[in-house]
Coordinates of C-alpha atoms in Angstrom, one line a residue:
Chain A
M743 CA 22.5 -12.5 -41.0
G744 CA 19.8 -9.9 -40.3
V745 CA 20.9 -9.0 -36.8
S746 CA 20.5 -5.9 -34.7
K747 CA 23.3 -3.3 -34.3
K748 CA 24.0 -4.5 -30.8
E749 CA 24.2 -8.1 -31.9
N750 CA 26.3 -7.2 -34.9
R751 CA 28.8 -5.6 -32.5
L752 CA 29.1 -8.8 -30.6
V753 CA 29.5 -10.8 -33.8
R754 CA 32.3 -8.5 -34.9
Y755 CA 33.9 -9.0 -31.5
L756 CA 33.6 -12.8 -31.9
L757 CA 35.2 -12.6 -35.3
G758 CA 38.0 -10.5 -33.8
D759 CA 37.0 -7.6 -36.1
V760 CA 36.8 -4.7 -33.6
T761 CA 39.3 -2.1 -32.4
E762 CA 41.3 -2.8 -29.2
S763 CA 39.3 -0.2 -27.2
D764 CA 36.0 -1.7 -28.4
R765 CA 37.2 -5.1 -27.5
E766 CA 38.2 -4.0 -24.0
A767 CA 34.9 -2.3 -23.6
I768 CA 32.9 -5.4 -24.6
E769 CA 35.0 -7.6 -22.4
A770 CA 34.6 -5.3 -19.4
Q771 CA 30.9 -5.3 -20.0
Y772 CA 30.4 -9.0 -20.2
I773 CA 32.6 -9.7 -17.2
E774 CA 30.6 -7.3 -15.1
D775 CA 27.1 -8.0 -16.6
E776 CA 25.7 -11.5 -16.7
D777 CA 22.9 -10.5 -19.0
Y778 CA 25.3 -9.1 -21.5
F779 CA 27.3 -12.3 -21.4
A780 CA 24.1 -14.2 -22.1
E781 CA 23.6 -12.1 -25.2
L782 CA 27.1 -12.9 -26.3
Q783 CA 26.5 -16.6 -26.0
L784 CA 23.3 -16.3 -28.1
A785 CA 25.3 -14.4 -30.7
E786 CA 28.0 -17.1 -30.6
D787 CA 25.3 -19.8 -31.2
D788 CA 24.0 -17.9 -34.3
L789 CA 27.5 -17.3 -35.6
I790 CA 28.4 -20.9 -35.4
D791 CA 25.1 -21.9 -37.1
A792 CA 25.7 -19.4 -39.8
Y793 CA 29.2 -20.8 -40.3
V794 CA 28.2 -24.5 -40.5
N795 CA 25.4 -23.5 -42.9
E796 CA 27.8 -21.6 -45.0
R797 CA 25.9 -18.4 -44.6
L798 CA 29.0 -16.3 -43.8
G799 CA 30.6 -14.2 -46.5
A800 CA 34.1 -15.0 -47.5
R801 CA 35.8 -12.4 -45.3
D802 CA 33.8 -13.4 -42.2
R803 CA 34.4 -17.0 -42.8
A804 CA 38.1 -16.4 -42.9
L805 CA 37.9 -14.3 -39.7
F806 CA 35.8 -17.0 -38.1
E807 CA 38.4 -19.7 -38.9
K808 CA 41.3 -17.5 -37.9
N809 CA 39.9 -15.8 -34.8
F810 CA 37.0 -17.8 -33.5
I811 CA 38.1 -21.4 -33.6
T812 CA 41.1 -20.9 -31.4
S813 CA 40.4 -23.3 -28.6
Q814 CA 39.5 -26.9 -28.2
R815 CA 36.2 -25.9 -26.7
Q816 CA 35.2 -23.7 -29.7
Q817 CA 36.2 -26.4 -32.1
E818 CA 34.0 -28.8 -30.2
R819 CA 31.2 -26.4 -30.5
V820 CA 31.5 -26.1 -34.2
R821 CA 31.7 -29.9 -34.7
S822 CA 28.6 -30.3 -32.5
A823 CA 26.8 -27.7 -34.6
R824 CA 27.6 -29.8 -37.7
A825 CA 26.2 -32.8 -36.0
L826 CA 23.1 -30.8 -34.9
L827 CA 22.5 -29.8 -38.5
A828 CA 22.8 -33.3 -39.7
F829 CA 20.5 -34.5 -37.0
T830 CA 17.8 -31.9 -37.8
R831 CA 18.0 -32.7 -41.5
K832 CA 17.6 -36.3 -40.8
H833 CA 14.6 -35.9 -38.5
K834 CA 13.0 -32.9 -40.1
S835 CA 9.2 -33.6 -40.3
P836 CA 6.7 -32.0 -42.5
T837 CA 4.9 -30.7 -39.4
T838 CA 5.0 -27.0 -39.3
P839 CA 5.0 -25.1 -36.1
E840 CA 1.4 -23.9 -36.9
R841 CA 0.2 -27.5 -36.4
L842 CA 0.9 -27.7 -32.7
S843 CA -1.8 -29.5 -30.9
L844 CA -4.4 -27.7 -28.9
G845 CA -2.8 -28.9 -25.8
Q846 CA 0.6 -27.6 -26.8
R847 CA -0.9 -24.3 -27.8
L848 CA -2.8 -24.0 -24.4
R849 CA 0.3 -25.0 -22.5
A850 CA 2.3 -22.4 -24.6
F851 CA -0.4 -19.7 -23.9
F852 CA -0.4 -20.3 -20.2
Q853 CA 3.4 -20.0 -19.9
F854 CA 4.0 -16.9 -18.1
D855 CA 6.9 -15.8 -20.3
A856 CA 4.5 -15.9 -23.3
P857 CA 3.8 -12.3 -24.5
T858 CA 0.2 -13.1 -25.4
F859 CA -0.4 -14.5 -21.9
R860 CA 1.4 -11.6 -20.4
W861 CA -0.6 -9.1 -22.4
A862 CA -3.8 -10.9 -21.5
L863 CA -2.7 -10.9 -17.8
V864 CA -1.8 -7.2 -18.0
A865 CA -5.1 -6.4 -19.7
G866 CA -7.0 -8.4 -17.1
M867 CA -5.2 -6.7 -14.3
A868 CA -5.7 -3.3 -15.9
L869 CA -9.4 -4.1 -16.3
A870 CA -9.6 -5.2 -12.7
I871 CA -7.8 -2.1 -11.6
V872 CA -10.2 0.1 -13.6
A873 CA -13.2 -1.8 -12.3
A874 CA -11.9 -1.6 -8.8
G875 CA -11.3 2.1 -9.3
W876 CA -14.8 2.6 -10.7
F877 CA -16.4 0.7 -7.8
G878 CA -14.3 2.7 -5.4
V879 CA -15.4 6.0 -6.9
E880 CA -19.0 4.8 -6.9
V881 CA -18.9 3.7 -3.3
L882 CA -17.3 7.0 -2.3
R883 CA -20.0 8.9 -4.3
L884 CA -22.9 7.0 -2.8
R885 CA -21.3 7.3 0.7
S886 CA -21.0 11.0 0.2
Q887 CA -24.7 11.2 -0.9
L888 CA -25.7 9.1 2.1
D889 CA -23.7 11.4 4.4
V890 CA -25.3 14.4 2.9
A891 CA -28.8 12.9 3.2
Q892 CA -28.1 11.8 6.7
S893 CA -26.8 15.2 7.6
E894 CA -29.9 16.9 6.2
R895 CA -32.1 14.5 8.0
D896 CA -30.2 15.2 11.3
Q897 CA -30.6 18.9 10.7
E898 CA -34.3 18.5 10.1
I899 CA -34.6 16.5 13.3
R900 CA -32.7 19.1 15.2
E901 CA -34.9 21.9 13.9
K902 CA -38.0 19.9 14.7
L903 CA -36.8 19.3 18.3
E904 CA -35.9 23.0 18.7
E905 CA -39.3 24.0 17.4
I906 CA -41.0 21.5 19.8
A907 CA -38.9 22.9 22.7
R908 CA -39.8 26.5 21.7
L909 CA -43.5 25.6 21.4
K910 CA -43.4 23.9 24.8
Q911 CA -41.8 27.0 26.3
E912 CA -44.5 29.1 24.7
F913 CA -47.2 26.8 26.0
Q914 CA -45.7 27.0 29.5
Q915 CA -45.5 30.7 29.2
A916 CA -49.1 30.8 27.9
D917 CA -50.1 28.7 30.9
A918 CA -48.3 31.0 33.3
D919 CA -49.9 34.0 31.6
K920 CA -53.3 32.3 31.8
E921 CA -52.8 31.7 35.4
R922 CA -51.9 35.3 36.0
L923 CA -54.9 36.4 34.0
N924 CA -57.1 34.1 36.1
E925 CA -55.6 35.5 39.2
E926 CA -56.2 39.0 38.0
I927 CA -59.8 38.1 37.1
R928 CA -60.4 36.8 40.5
R929 CA -59.1 39.9 42.1
R930 CA -61.1 42.1 39.8
Q931 CA -64.1 40.0 40.6
E932 CA -63.5 40.4 44.3
E933 CA -63.1 44.1 43.8
I934 CA -66.3 44.2 41.7
E935 CA -68.0 42.2 44.4
L936 CA -66.9 44.6 47.0
L937 CA -68.0 47.5 44.8
R938 CA -71.2 45.8 44.0
H939 CA -71.9 45.2 47.6
P940 CA -70.6 48.3 49.3
S941 CA -70.9 48.7 52.9
S942 CA -73.9 50.6 53.6
A943 CA -74.2 53.0 56.5
D944 CA -76.7 50.7 58.1
N945 CA -75.0 47.3 57.4
A946 CA -71.3 47.6 57.5
V947 CA -68.8 49.6 59.4
V948 CA -65.7 50.3 57.5
A949 CA -62.6 51.1 59.4
R950 CA -59.2 51.8 57.9
L951 CA -56.6 50.6 60.3
G952 CA -53.5 51.7 58.3
Y953 CA -50.2 49.8 58.4
G954 CA -50.4 48.7 61.9
V955 CA -47.3 47.6 63.7
T956 CA -45.3 45.8 61.1
E957 CA -42.7 43.1 61.8
S958 CA -39.9 45.4 60.9
I959 CA -40.7 47.9 63.7
R960 CA -42.0 45.5 66.3
G961 CA -40.2 45.9 69.5
N962 CA -38.9 49.3 68.5
S963 CA -42.2 51.1 68.3
P964 CA -44.0 52.8 71.2
P965 CA -47.0 51.0 72.6
Q966 CA -49.8 51.7 70.2
E967 CA -53.1 53.1 71.1
P968 CA -56.1 51.0 70.2
R969 CA -58.1 52.1 67.3
T970 CA -61.7 52.6 68.5
I971 CA -64.4 51.3 66.2
S972 CA -67.9 52.3 67.2
L973 CA -70.5 49.9 66.1
P974 CA -74.1 51.1 65.7
P975 CA -76.8 48.7 66.8
H976 CA -77.8 47.8 63.3
A977 CA -74.3 47.1 62.0
K978 CA -74.0 43.7 60.6
T979 CA -70.5 43.7 59.3
V980 CA -67.2 45.3 60.3
R981 CA -65.0 45.8 57.3
L982 CA -61.5 46.5 58.3
Q983 CA -58.9 47.8 55.8
L984 CA -55.4 46.8 56.6
D985 CA -52.9 48.6 54.4
L986 CA -49.7 47.0 53.2
K987 CA -46.4 48.6 52.8
Q988 CA -45.5 45.8 50.6
D989 CA -47.7 43.2 49.0
S990 CA -45.4 40.2 49.3
Y991 CA -47.8 37.4 49.5
A992 CA -50.4 35.9 47.3
T993 CA -52.8 35.6 50.2
Y994 CA -53.1 36.7 53.7
V995 CA -55.0 35.6 56.8
V996 CA -56.3 37.8 59.5
T997 CA -56.5 36.4 63.1
L998 CA -58.5 38.2 65.6
A999 CA -57.8 37.6 69.3
N1000 CA -59.7 39.0 72.2
A1001 CA -58.6 39.7 75.7
H1002 CA -59.5 36.2 76.7
G1003 CA -57.2 34.7 74.2
N1004 CA -60.0 33.5 71.9
K1005 CA -59.0 33.6 68.4
V1006 CA -60.7 33.5 65.1
K1007 CA -58.9 33.2 61.8
S1008 CA -60.2 34.4 58.5
R1009 CA -60.1 32.5 55.3
P1010 CA -57.3 33.4 52.9
L1011 CA -57.6 37.0 51.7
R1012 CA -56.0 38.7 48.8
A1013 CA -54.7 42.2 48.7
F1014 CA -56.6 44.8 46.7
K1015 CA -55.5 48.0 45.1
T1016 CA -56.7 50.9 47.2
A1017 CA -56.0 54.5 47.5
M1018 CA -53.3 53.6 50.0
G1019 CA -51.6 51.3 47.6
R1020 CA -52.4 47.7 48.4
S1021 CA -54.7 46.7 51.3
V1022 CA -56.3 43.6 52.7
I1023 CA -60.0 43.9 53.5
A1024 CA -61.2 41.7 56.4
E1025 CA -64.9 41.4 57.0
I1026 CA -66.0 40.3 60.5
P1027 CA -69.7 39.8 61.5
A1028 CA -70.6 42.5 64.0
K1029 CA -72.3 40.0 66.3
D1030 CA -69.0 38.3 66.8
L1031 CA -67.4 41.5 68.2
A1032 CA -68.4 42.2 71.8
P1033 CA -67.2 45.5 73.2
G1034 CA -63.6 45.3 74.2
D1035 CA -60.0 45.3 72.9
Y1036 CA -58.9 43.0 70.3
L1037 CA -55.5 42.2 68.7
L1038 CA -55.7 41.7 65.0
F1039 CA -52.8 39.8 63.3
L1040 CA -52.2 40.1 59.6
D1041 CA -50.1 37.2 58.3
G1042 CA -48.9 36.4 54.9
V1043 CA -49.4 32.9 53.6
M1044 CA -46.3 31.3 52.0
E1045 CA -46.2 28.7 49.3
N1046 CA -45.9 25.9 51.8
D1047 CA -49.0 27.3 53.6
E1048 CA -47.0 28.5 56.5
T1049 CA -47.7 32.0 57.7
R1050 CA -45.4 34.9 58.4
G1051 CA -46.4 37.9 60.4
V1052 CA -46.9 41.1 58.4
S1053 CA -48.4 43.5 60.9
E1054 CA -50.5 43.8 64.1
F1055 CA -53.3 46.0 64.9
L1056 CA -55.0 46.9 68.3
I1057 CA -58.7 47.7 68.1
R1058 CA -61.3 48.6 70.6
I1059 CA -64.9 47.8 69.8
V1060 CA -67.4 50.1 71.3
R1061 CA -71.1 49.7 70.9
K1062 CA -73.2 52.8 70.4
Chain B
M726 CA 57.2 -12.9 -16.9
S727 CA 56.8 -15.6 -14.3
Y728 CA 53.9 -16.0 -12.1
K729 CA 54.6 -15.1 -8.5
K730 CA 54.0 -18.1 -6.3
D731 CA 54.6 -16.5 -3.0
W732 CA 51.0 -16.2 -2.0
K733 CA 48.5 -19.1 -2.0
L734 CA 44.7 -18.8 -1.9
T735 CA 43.6 -20.0 1.5
Q736 CA 40.1 -21.1 2.5
E737 CA 39.8 -17.9 4.5
A738 CA 40.7 -15.8 1.6
L739 CA 38.3 -17.6 -0.7
D740 CA 35.6 -17.2 1.8
E741 CA 36.3 -13.5 2.0
F742 CA 36.1 -13.3 -1.8
L743 CA 32.8 -15.2 -1.9
S744 CA 31.3 -13.0 0.8
C745 CA 32.0 -10.1 -1.6
L746 CA 29.9 -11.8 -4.2
S747 CA 27.0 -12.5 -1.9
H748 CA 26.3 -12.8 1.8
D749 CA 24.4 -16.0 1.1
R750 CA 26.8 -18.8 0.8
D751 CA 24.9 -20.8 -1.9
E752 CA 24.3 -17.6 -3.9
A753 CA 27.9 -16.7 -3.7
A754 CA 29.0 -20.1 -5.0
A755 CA 26.6 -19.7 -8.0
E756 CA 27.9 -16.2 -8.7
Y757 CA 31.5 -17.5 -8.4
L758 CA 30.8 -20.2 -11.1
K759 CA 29.2 -17.7 -13.4
L760 CA 32.1 -15.3 -13.0
W761 CA 34.5 -18.2 -13.5
K762 CA 32.8 -19.0 -16.8
R763 CA 33.0 -15.5 -18.0
L764 CA 36.7 -15.3 -17.1
Y765 CA 37.3 -18.5 -19.0
Y766 CA 35.6 -17.1 -22.0
Y767 CA 37.7 -13.9 -21.7
F768 CA 41.0 -15.7 -21.5
E769 CA 40.0 -18.1 -24.2
K770 CA 39.3 -15.1 -26.5
R771 CA 42.7 -13.8 -25.5
R772 CA 44.0 -17.1 -26.8
A773 CA 45.3 -18.3 -23.5
A774 CA 46.7 -21.8 -23.7
D775 CA 45.5 -22.5 -20.2
P776 CA 42.6 -20.2 -19.3
T777 CA 42.1 -22.0 -16.0
R778 CA 45.5 -21.2 -14.7
L779 CA 45.0 -17.5 -15.6
I780 CA 41.7 -17.5 -13.8
D781 CA 43.4 -18.9 -10.7
I782 CA 45.9 -16.1 -10.9
T783 CA 43.2 -13.5 -11.2
I784 CA 41.1 -14.8 -8.3
D785 CA 44.2 -15.2 -6.1
R786 CA 45.2 -11.6 -6.7
A787 CA 41.7 -10.4 -6.1
A788 CA 41.4 -12.4 -2.9
R789 CA 44.8 -11.2 -1.6
T790 CA 43.7 -7.6 -2.1
I791 CA 40.5 -8.2 -0.2
M792 CA 42.4 -9.8 2.6
T793 CA 44.5 -6.7 3.1
G794 CA 41.3 -4.9 4.0
E795 CA 41.2 -2.7 0.9
K796 CA 37.7 -1.6 0.2
I797 CA 36.5 -2.5 -3.2
R798 CA 33.4 -0.8 -4.6
N799 CA 32.8 -2.8 -7.7
L800 CA 34.2 -6.3 -7.3
L801 CA 33.5 -7.4 -10.9
A802 CA 35.1 -4.4 -12.4
F803 CA 38.0 -4.9 -10.0
V804 CA 38.3 -8.6 -11.1
F805 CA 38.2 -7.5 -14.8
G806 CA 41.0 -5.1 -14.2
I807 CA 43.1 -7.8 -12.6
A808 CA 42.2 -10.2 -15.5
H809 CA 43.2 -7.5 -18.0
N810 CA 46.6 -7.1 -16.4
V811 CA 47.1 -10.8 -16.1
A812 CA 46.2 -11.2 -19.8
R813 CA 48.8 -8.5 -20.7
E814 CA 51.4 -10.1 -18.5
Y815 CA 50.6 -13.5 -20.1
W816 CA 50.8 -12.0 -23.5
D817 CA 54.3 -11.0 -22.7
S818 CA 55.1 -14.5 -21.7
P819 CA 55.4 -16.7 -24.8
E820 CA 55.3 -20.0 -22.9
M821 CA 51.7 -19.3 -21.8
R822 CA 50.3 -18.1 -25.1
S823 CA 48.5 -20.5 -27.4
D824 CA 49.4 -20.2 -31.1
G825 CA 46.4 -22.2 -32.2
L826 CA 45.0 -25.6 -31.9
D827 CA 47.4 -28.3 -31.0
G828 CA 47.6 -31.3 -33.3
D829 CA 49.5 -32.9 -36.0
V830 CA 49.8 -31.4 -39.4
L831 CA 47.4 -33.4 -41.5
D832 CA 47.0 -33.5 -45.2
D833 CA 43.6 -32.5 -46.6
R834 CA 42.4 -36.0 -47.2
T835 CA 43.3 -37.2 -43.8
R836 CA 41.8 -34.2 -42.3
D837 CA 38.5 -34.8 -44.2
D838 CA 38.4 -38.4 -43.1
E839 CA 39.1 -37.3 -39.5
E840 CA 36.2 -34.8 -39.7
R841 CA 33.8 -37.3 -41.2
L842 CA 34.6 -39.9 -38.6
D843 CA 34.2 -37.3 -35.9
L844 CA 30.8 -36.2 -37.4
E845 CA 29.6 -39.8 -37.4
R846 CA 30.5 -40.4 -33.8
R847 CA 29.1 -37.1 -32.8
L848 CA 25.8 -37.6 -34.6
D849 CA 25.5 -41.0 -32.9
C850 CA 26.0 -39.4 -29.5
L851 CA 23.5 -36.6 -30.4
E852 CA 20.9 -39.2 -31.3
R853 CA 21.3 -40.8 -27.9
C854 CA 21.4 -37.5 -26.1
A855 CA 18.3 -36.2 -27.9
E856 CA 16.4 -39.3 -26.9
M857 CA 16.8 -38.2 -23.3
L858 CA 15.1 -34.9 -24.0
P859 CA 11.3 -34.5 -23.5
E860 CA 9.5 -35.0 -26.8
T861 CA 8.4 -31.4 -27.1
E862 CA 12.0 -30.2 -26.5
R863 CA 13.3 -32.6 -29.0
Q864 CA 10.8 -31.5 -31.7
N865 CA 11.5 -27.9 -30.9
V866 CA 15.2 -28.5 -31.5
I867 CA 14.5 -30.2 -34.9
D868 CA 12.1 -27.3 -35.9
Y869 CA 14.5 -24.6 -34.7
Y870 CA 17.7 -25.9 -36.2
S871 CA 16.2 -27.0 -39.5
L872 CA 18.2 -24.3 -41.2
E873 CA 17.1 -23.3 -44.6
K874 CA 19.1 -20.2 -45.1
R875 CA 17.1 -17.0 -45.1
A876 CA 13.7 -18.8 -44.6
N877 CA 14.9 -19.9 -41.1
I878 CA 14.5 -16.4 -39.7
D879 CA 10.8 -16.2 -40.6
R880 CA 10.3 -19.8 -39.5
R881 CA 11.8 -19.0 -36.1
K882 CA 9.6 -15.9 -35.8
R883 CA 6.5 -18.0 -36.6
M884 CA 7.7 -20.7 -34.2
A885 CA 7.9 -18.1 -31.4
E886 CA 4.4 -16.8 -32.2
V887 CA 2.9 -20.3 -32.2
L888 CA 4.6 -21.1 -28.9
G889 CA 3.3 -17.8 -27.6
I890 CA 6.7 -16.6 -26.5
S891 CA 9.0 -13.8 -27.6
Q892 CA 11.8 -14.5 -30.1
I893 CA 14.5 -13.7 -27.5
T894 CA 12.9 -16.2 -25.1
L895 CA 12.9 -18.8 -27.8
R896 CA 16.5 -18.2 -28.5
V897 CA 17.4 -18.4 -24.8
R898 CA 15.4 -21.6 -24.4
M899 CA 17.1 -23.2 -27.4
H900 CA 20.5 -22.1 -26.2
R901 CA 19.9 -23.9 -22.9
I902 CA 18.8 -27.1 -24.7
R903 CA 21.8 -26.9 -26.9
E904 CA 24.1 -26.5 -24.0
K905 CA 22.7 -29.6 -22.5
L906 CA 23.1 -31.5 -25.7
E907 CA 26.7 -30.3 -26.2
E908 CA 27.6 -31.3 -22.7
C909 CA 26.0 -34.7 -23.3
I910 CA 27.9 -35.1 -26.7
T911 CA 31.2 -34.1 -25.1
K912 CA 30.8 -36.7 -22.4
C913 CA 29.7 -39.2 -24.9
M914 CA 32.7 -38.4 -27.0
G915 CA 35.0 -38.9 -23.9
I916 CA 36.6 -35.5 -24.1
Q917 CA 38.2 -33.9 -21.0
E918 CA 35.6 -33.5 -18.3
K919 CA 37.2 -30.4 -17.0
E920 CA 36.4 -28.5 -20.2
A921 CA 32.9 -29.9 -20.4
K922 CA 32.1 -29.3 -16.7
H923 CA 32.5 -25.5 -17.0
F924 CA 30.9 -24.9 -20.3
G925 CA 28.1 -27.3 -20.3
H926 CA 24.9 -27.2 -18.4
I927 CA 26.0 -26.3 -14.8
P928 CA 24.8 -29.2 -12.6
T929 CA 23.0 -28.2 -9.4

């Protein structure tokens, strides 16, 4: 009959041509396994067809008649198989299975249990999976490239910003330096101006007043003796050198007060480097100084233009 | 050996048995029918005169064990074990064993006439039953069962290829159509419905 080994085992069972242990094993299997029972039924169909078509050998035919047709049901099946054979012979058409209509072939192809459809479906799904995988990989690769490019760009921007900040700081520093240089230049120019126009014996009287009574010792120092400054008749300017223990201010003002309470304040003055360290030079026109005692206040000028006392001096102007 | 009649299968016991097949009631019923069919086949192969009765005995015993609370790991294996014992007990009981087909002893000529008459009636029934099939199924039956000895194997292989299905699928499909036709023929022939109901196409 051209059957597989498994099917042949079932056929032998149906013919009653197996050992008792084999028989029990087969019976146990088809009781427990519905699929195996289905295979048994297919084998039974083929065996019956082989019998009615006289395709069984003599021995198998004898076994079939002795061991298979043992019940009414099986006898009915054999008789129906004979009728089926007669029916097909009566209605057999010359149409071969290859001449199925296109519609029948398409319907057959699109049946899910068709192997060709299944393979086509599997191939389509595999292709879709491969394509999806390829797209996925491409997307990841491009995304990675984009991330790298974005990261590099971000890094560039950060570096540019840092450079800008650094340059800004340098500019600010340069501005500060420039301001200091300008300040220094002004001081130097003033010093030069003083050197260029030194007090002459006949025009200016220079008096060094020292540190005076500073704020730190005010109240604790003994009453100071006035410093006498003799003015010759031809003196035009009195240049007073007020020494600083500490040059804490950018500018200073000198206020001169006479015994009557009249005051005159100088313009802002800067400190100069002198042999005593740092000193403020105040120039007063001689004609403004009548003989008498004067209090001279040296105040430092703060950033908010307020003044703070640095030292006091008591002078006595005497005309020669 | 006589069958013990002191325990009857109650609805509760049957329900318990079905619940072991499946928790879904409808599925359990379907599984029970499939199992019943396999048991019938088994007892038939064991030449039981009354397979139905032996199936009842088997199910009763299985259900009774379940009702005692005994845990059963593999129900089908358990049922087969009971069926095997029942078959052995039956084999020892001559009144339950079938010695072959019942019927009068006929001479060859009478038997041939009987067979010919049966074939004619059966063919007539088959004609009517085949008309109820869809045209494609009817044609497939004709093509498939046009047996020409060895050539039929190649023909069926080609038939499966043209239909775009596997050979095993073709066989299963033809088996189901054949079952339908056999059930139809049996009904048409007026044979006992009890036999036909369990071995024909199971109605939904």
